[in-house]
């Protein structure tokens, strides 16, 4: 199922910081690939998507974790939640909100 991705201001800032650092261009490519998988199939096996119970969204949303990197010191993760869905011309548009793009806590 194709989903629309939206970013919290903090996640947008984190993505931009990675994009703008020359030393992190490889990481940026990995982030884009992971975002693409989230957009098209949030259960893709390489994402290793699972519930992250230590935190919740601003409105109590369940936070999920997806792998950007694996077996790397300080491996990056994308934290996200489902919703809020949007409606356009009477059709529901499923949304994933990107909450954070950070090294594994």
Short mmCIF file of C-alpha atoms in Angstrom, two decimals:
data_model
loop_
_atom_site.label_atom_id
_atom_site.label_comp_id
_atom_site.label_asym_id
_atom_site.label_seq_id
_atom_site.Cartn_x
_atom_site.Cartn_y
_atom_site.Cartn_z
CA UNK A 1 0.00 0.00 0.00
CA UNK A 2 1.44 3.34 -1.05
CA UNK A 3 1.57 5.85 1.81
CA UNK A 4 2.31 9.55 1.97
CA UNK A 5 5.25 10.51 4.17
CA UNK A 6 5.18 13.64 6.28
CA UNK A 7 7.92 14.78 8.65
CA UNK A 8 7.82 16.40 12.05
CA UNK A 9 9.90 19.61 12.10
CA UNK A 10 12.61 17.79 14.08
CA UNK A 11 12.75 14.85 11.64
CA UNK A 12 12.90 17.27 8.69
CA UNK A 13 15.82 19.06 10.38
CA UNK A 14 17.62 15.76 11.01
CA UNK A 15 17.14 14.66 7.39
CA UNK A 16 18.45 18.02 6.12
CA UNK A 17 21.52 17.84 8.40
CA UNK A 18 22.40 14.40 7.01
CA UNK A 19 21.79 15.59 3.43
CA UNK A 20 24.05 18.63 3.81
CA UNK A 21 27.09 16.83 5.29
CA UNK A 22 29.47 15.60 2.61
CA UNK A 23 30.78 12.94 5.00
CA UNK A 24 27.25 11.51 5.32
CA UNK A 25 26.30 11.11 1.65
CA UNK A 26 26.32 7.30 1.95
CA UNK A 27 24.07 7.53 4.99
CA UNK A 28 21.78 9.94 3.14
CA UNK A 29 21.36 7.41 0.32
CA UNK A 30 20.48 4.75 2.90
CA UNK A 31 17.94 7.08 4.53
CA UNK A 32 16.29 7.76 1.15
CA UNK A 33 16.14 4.03 0.39
CA UNK A 34 14.55 3.34 3.79
CA UNK A 35 12.02 6.14 3.29
CA UNK A 36 11.15 4.64 -0.09
CA UNK A 37 10.48 1.26 1.50
CA UNK A 38 8.36 2.88 4.22
CA UNK A 39 6.35 4.69 1.57
CA UNK A 40 5.65 1.55 -0.48
CA UNK A 41 5.72 -1.25 2.12
CA UNK A 42 6.29 -0.42 5.78
CA UNK A 43 6.58 -4.15 6.53
CA UNK A 44 9.45 -4.73 4.06
CA UNK A 45 11.76 -7.36 5.61
CA UNK A 46 14.92 -5.24 5.34
CA UNK A 47 13.34 -2.54 7.53
CA UNK A 48 12.99 -4.92 10.49
CA UNK A 49 10.05 -2.74 11.53
CA UNK A 50 8.96 -3.15 15.13
CA UNK A 51 7.10 -1.29 17.84
CA UNK A 52 9.31 0.94 19.98
CA UNK A 53 7.59 1.04 23.35
CA UNK A 54 9.91 3.46 25.19
CA UNK A 55 8.30 6.58 23.70
CA UNK A 56 5.03 7.67 22.15
CA UNK A 57 4.01 10.40 19.73
CA UNK A 58 2.83 13.86 20.76
CA UNK A 59 -0.76 12.63 20.87
CA UNK A 60 -0.01 9.19 22.30
CA UNK A 61 0.63 7.48 18.95
CA UNK A 62 2.51 4.18 18.98
CA UNK A 63 6.03 4.73 17.68
CA UNK A 64 7.61 2.24 15.28
CA UNK A 65 11.29 1.77 14.48
CA UNK A 66 12.76 0.94 11.06
CA UNK A 67 16.39 0.11 10.34
CA UNK A 68 18.39 2.41 8.08
CA UNK A 69 21.60 0.54 8.89
CA UNK A 70 22.40 -2.77 10.51
CA UNK A 71 25.51 -4.11 12.23
CA UNK A 72 27.12 -0.68 12.27
CA UNK A 73 28.24 1.19 15.39
CA UNK A 74 25.72 3.98 15.95
CA UNK A 75 23.44 2.50 13.28
CA UNK A 76 20.75 4.92 12.16
CA UNK A 77 17.05 4.30 12.68
CA UNK A 78 13.88 5.99 11.50
CA UNK A 79 11.15 6.35 14.10
CA UNK A 80 7.63 6.87 12.79
CA UNK A 81 3.94 6.50 13.49
CA UNK A 82 0.91 5.81 11.34
CA UNK A 83 -1.35 8.78 10.62
CA UNK A 84 -2.96 11.13 10.67
CA UNK A 85 -4.50 10.00 7.38
CA UNK A 86 -5.70 12.65 4.94
CA UNK A 87 -8.72 12.83 2.64
CA UNK A 88 -8.67 14.15 -0.92
CA UNK A 89 -11.82 14.18 -3.06
CA UNK A 90 -13.45 11.72 -0.69
CA UNK A 91 -10.54 9.26 -0.86
CA UNK A 92 -8.47 8.34 2.18
CA UNK A 93 -4.74 8.89 1.81
CA UNK A 94 -2.79 6.78 4.32
CA UNK A 95 0.01 8.73 6.00
CA UNK A 96 3.18 7.81 7.86
CA UNK A 97 4.63 10.57 10.03
CA UNK A 98 8.41 10.45 10.34
CA UNK A 99 9.14 11.28 13.97
CA UNK A 100 12.98 11.08 14.09
CA UNK A 101 16.02 10.02 12.04
CA UNK A 102 18.76 9.30 14.56
CA UNK A 103 21.48 6.84 15.59
CA UNK A 104 20.15 3.90 17.57
CA UNK A 105 19.51 5.17 21.09
#
